[in-house]
PDB file of C-alpha atoms in Angstrom:
ATOM      1  CA  CYS T 227     -74.437   4.611 -59.582  1.00  0.00           C
ATOM      2  CA  HIS T 228     -76.815   1.634 -58.469  1.00  0.00           C
ATOM      3  CA  THR T 229     -80.372   1.648 -58.164  1.00  0.00           C
ATOM      4  CA  LEU T 230     -83.122  -0.668 -56.992  1.00  0.00           C
ATOM      5  CA  VAL T 231     -85.017  -2.815 -60.026  1.00  0.00           C
ATOM      6  CA  GLY T 232     -87.658  -4.613 -58.130  1.00  0.00           C
ATOM      7  CA  VAL T 233     -88.844  -6.192 -54.505  1.00  0.00           C
ATOM      8  CA  HIS T 234     -90.177  -9.333 -53.540  1.00  0.00           C
ATOM      9  CA  ILE T 235     -92.156  -8.731 -50.219  1.00  0.00           C
ATOM     10  CA  MET T 236     -94.889 -11.465 -48.754  1.00  0.00           C
ATOM     11  CA  GLY T 237     -96.759 -11.737 -45.446  1.00  0.00           C
ATOM     12  CA  GLU T 238     -98.844  -9.283 -43.682  1.00  0.00           C
ATOM     13  CA  GLY T 239     -98.181  -5.510 -44.365  1.00  0.00           C
ATOM     14  CA  ALA T 240     -96.835  -6.480 -47.965  1.00  0.00           C
ATOM     15  CA  ASN T 241     -98.957  -4.271 -49.613  1.00  0.00           C
ATOM     16  CA  GLU T 242     -97.378  -1.248 -47.883  1.00  0.00           C
ATOM     17  CA  LEU T 243     -93.801  -1.896 -48.203  1.00  0.00           C
ATOM     18  CA  ILE T 244     -94.485  -3.175 -52.310  1.00  0.00           C
ATOM     19  CA  GLN T 245     -95.834   0.287 -52.325  1.00  0.00           C
ATOM     20  CA  LEU T 246     -93.000   1.854 -51.217  1.00  0.00           C
ATOM     21  CA  GLY T 247     -91.100  -0.281 -53.135  1.00  0.00           C
ATOM     22  CA  SER T 248     -92.506   0.480 -56.387  1.00  0.00           C
ATOM     23  CA  ILE T 249     -92.155   4.346 -55.603  1.00  0.00           C
ATOM     24  CA  LEU T 250     -88.291   3.864 -55.093  1.00  0.00           C
ATOM     25  CA  ILE T 251     -88.107   1.866 -58.438  1.00  0.00           C
ATOM     26  CA  HIS T 252     -90.504   4.252 -60.649  1.00  0.00           C
ATOM     27  CA  ALA T 253     -88.337   7.440 -59.433  1.00  0.00           C
ATOM     28  CA  ARG T 254     -85.274   5.013 -60.175  1.00  0.00           C
ATOM     29  CA  VAL T 255     -83.848   6.250 -56.938  1.00  0.00           C
ATOM     30  CA  ALA T 256     -80.160   5.179 -55.784  1.00  0.00           C
ATOM     31  CA  LEU T 257     -79.177   2.797 -53.258  1.00  0.00           C
ATOM     32  CA  GLN T 258     -76.814   5.656 -52.040  1.00  0.00           C
ATOM     33  CA  GLN T 259     -80.266   7.872 -51.330  1.00  0.00           C
ATOM     34  CA  VAL T 260     -82.284   5.017 -49.750  1.00  0.00           C
ATOM     35  CA  SER T 261     -79.061   4.337 -47.576  1.00  0.00           C
ATOM     36  CA  LYS T 262     -79.100   7.906 -46.240  1.00  0.00           C
ATOM     37  CA  THR T 263     -82.867   8.369 -45.728  1.00  0.00           C
ATOM     38  CA  PRO T 264     -83.973   8.517 -42.090  1.00  0.00           C
ATOM     39  CA  PHE T 265     -86.681   6.099 -41.739  1.00  0.00           C
ATOM     40  CA  ALA T 266     -88.448   5.545 -38.507  1.00  0.00           C
ATOM     41  CA  ALA T 267     -87.132   3.458 -35.864  1.00  0.00           C
ATOM     42  CA  VAL T 268     -87.872  -0.171 -36.061  1.00  0.00           C
ATOM     43  CA  THR T 269     -90.426  -0.125 -39.008  1.00  0.00           C
ATOM     44  CA  LEU T 270     -90.541  -2.400 -41.300  1.00  0.00           C
ATOM     45  CA  SER T 271     -89.827   0.506 -44.223  1.00  0.00           C
ATOM     46  CA  GLY T 272     -86.884   1.145 -42.703  1.00  0.00           C
ATOM     47  CA  LEU T 273     -85.603  -2.524 -43.585  1.00  0.00           C
ATOM     48  CA  TYR T 274     -84.870  -0.782 -47.249  1.00  0.00           C
ATOM     49  CA  GLN T 275     -82.590   1.373 -45.817  1.00  0.00           C
ATOM     50  CA  VAL T 276     -81.333  -2.091 -44.635  1.00  0.00           C
ATOM     51  CA  ALA T 277     -80.889  -3.573 -47.966  1.00  0.00           C
ATOM     52  CA  CYS T 278     -79.290  -0.476 -49.416  1.00  0.00           C
ATOM     53  CA  ASP T 279     -76.623  -1.251 -46.924  1.00  0.00           C
ATOM     54  CA  ASP T 280     -75.951  -4.580 -47.402  1.00  0.00           C
ATOM     55  CA  ALA T 281     -75.946  -4.302 -50.877  1.00  0.00           C
ATOM     56  CA  LEU T 282     -73.589  -1.312 -50.697  1.00  0.00           C
ATOM     57  CA  MET T 283     -71.444  -3.493 -48.267  1.00  0.00           C
ATOM     58  CA  LYS T 284     -71.331  -6.318 -50.740  1.00  0.00           C
ATOM     59  CA  LEU T 285     -70.477  -4.030 -53.932  1.00  0.00           C
ATOM     60  CA  ASN T 286     -67.586  -1.925 -51.839  1.00  0.00           C
ATOM     61  CA  MET T 287     -66.486  -5.939 -51.053  1.00  0.00           C
ATOM     62  CA  ILE T 288     -66.106  -6.767 -54.756  1.00  0.00           C
ATOM     63  CA  ARG T 289     -64.279  -3.640 -55.614  1.00  0.00           C
ATOM     64  CA  GLN T 290     -62.148  -4.060 -52.800  1.00  0.00           C
ATOM     65  CA  ARG T 291     -61.583  -7.636 -54.167  1.00  0.00           C
ATOM     66  CA  ARG T 292     -60.975  -6.757 -57.691  1.00  0.00           C
ATOM     67  CA  GLY T 293     -58.532  -4.511 -56.691  1.00  0.00           C
ATOM     68  CA  GLN T 294     -56.556  -6.427 -54.957  1.00  0.00           C
ATOM     69  CA  SER T 295     -56.189  -9.507 -57.815  1.00  0.00           C
ATOM     70  CA  GLN T 296     -55.105  -6.758 -60.023  1.00  0.00           C
TER      71      GLN T 296
END
């Protein structure tokens, strides 16, 4: 199970996004859980879902490469 370990956010509205990241980290929420959580369409907080989707896709690609090389 993969969890968030930190967030880096700069710019306008960063304080609210950092707060959400802090909650997700403190709760030890898995990437899969964030990926499946419905976020309001086209909001900055939805970027957590996009980032988790991206991380999960990269993890799957790494697993596939390892499986092919064995």
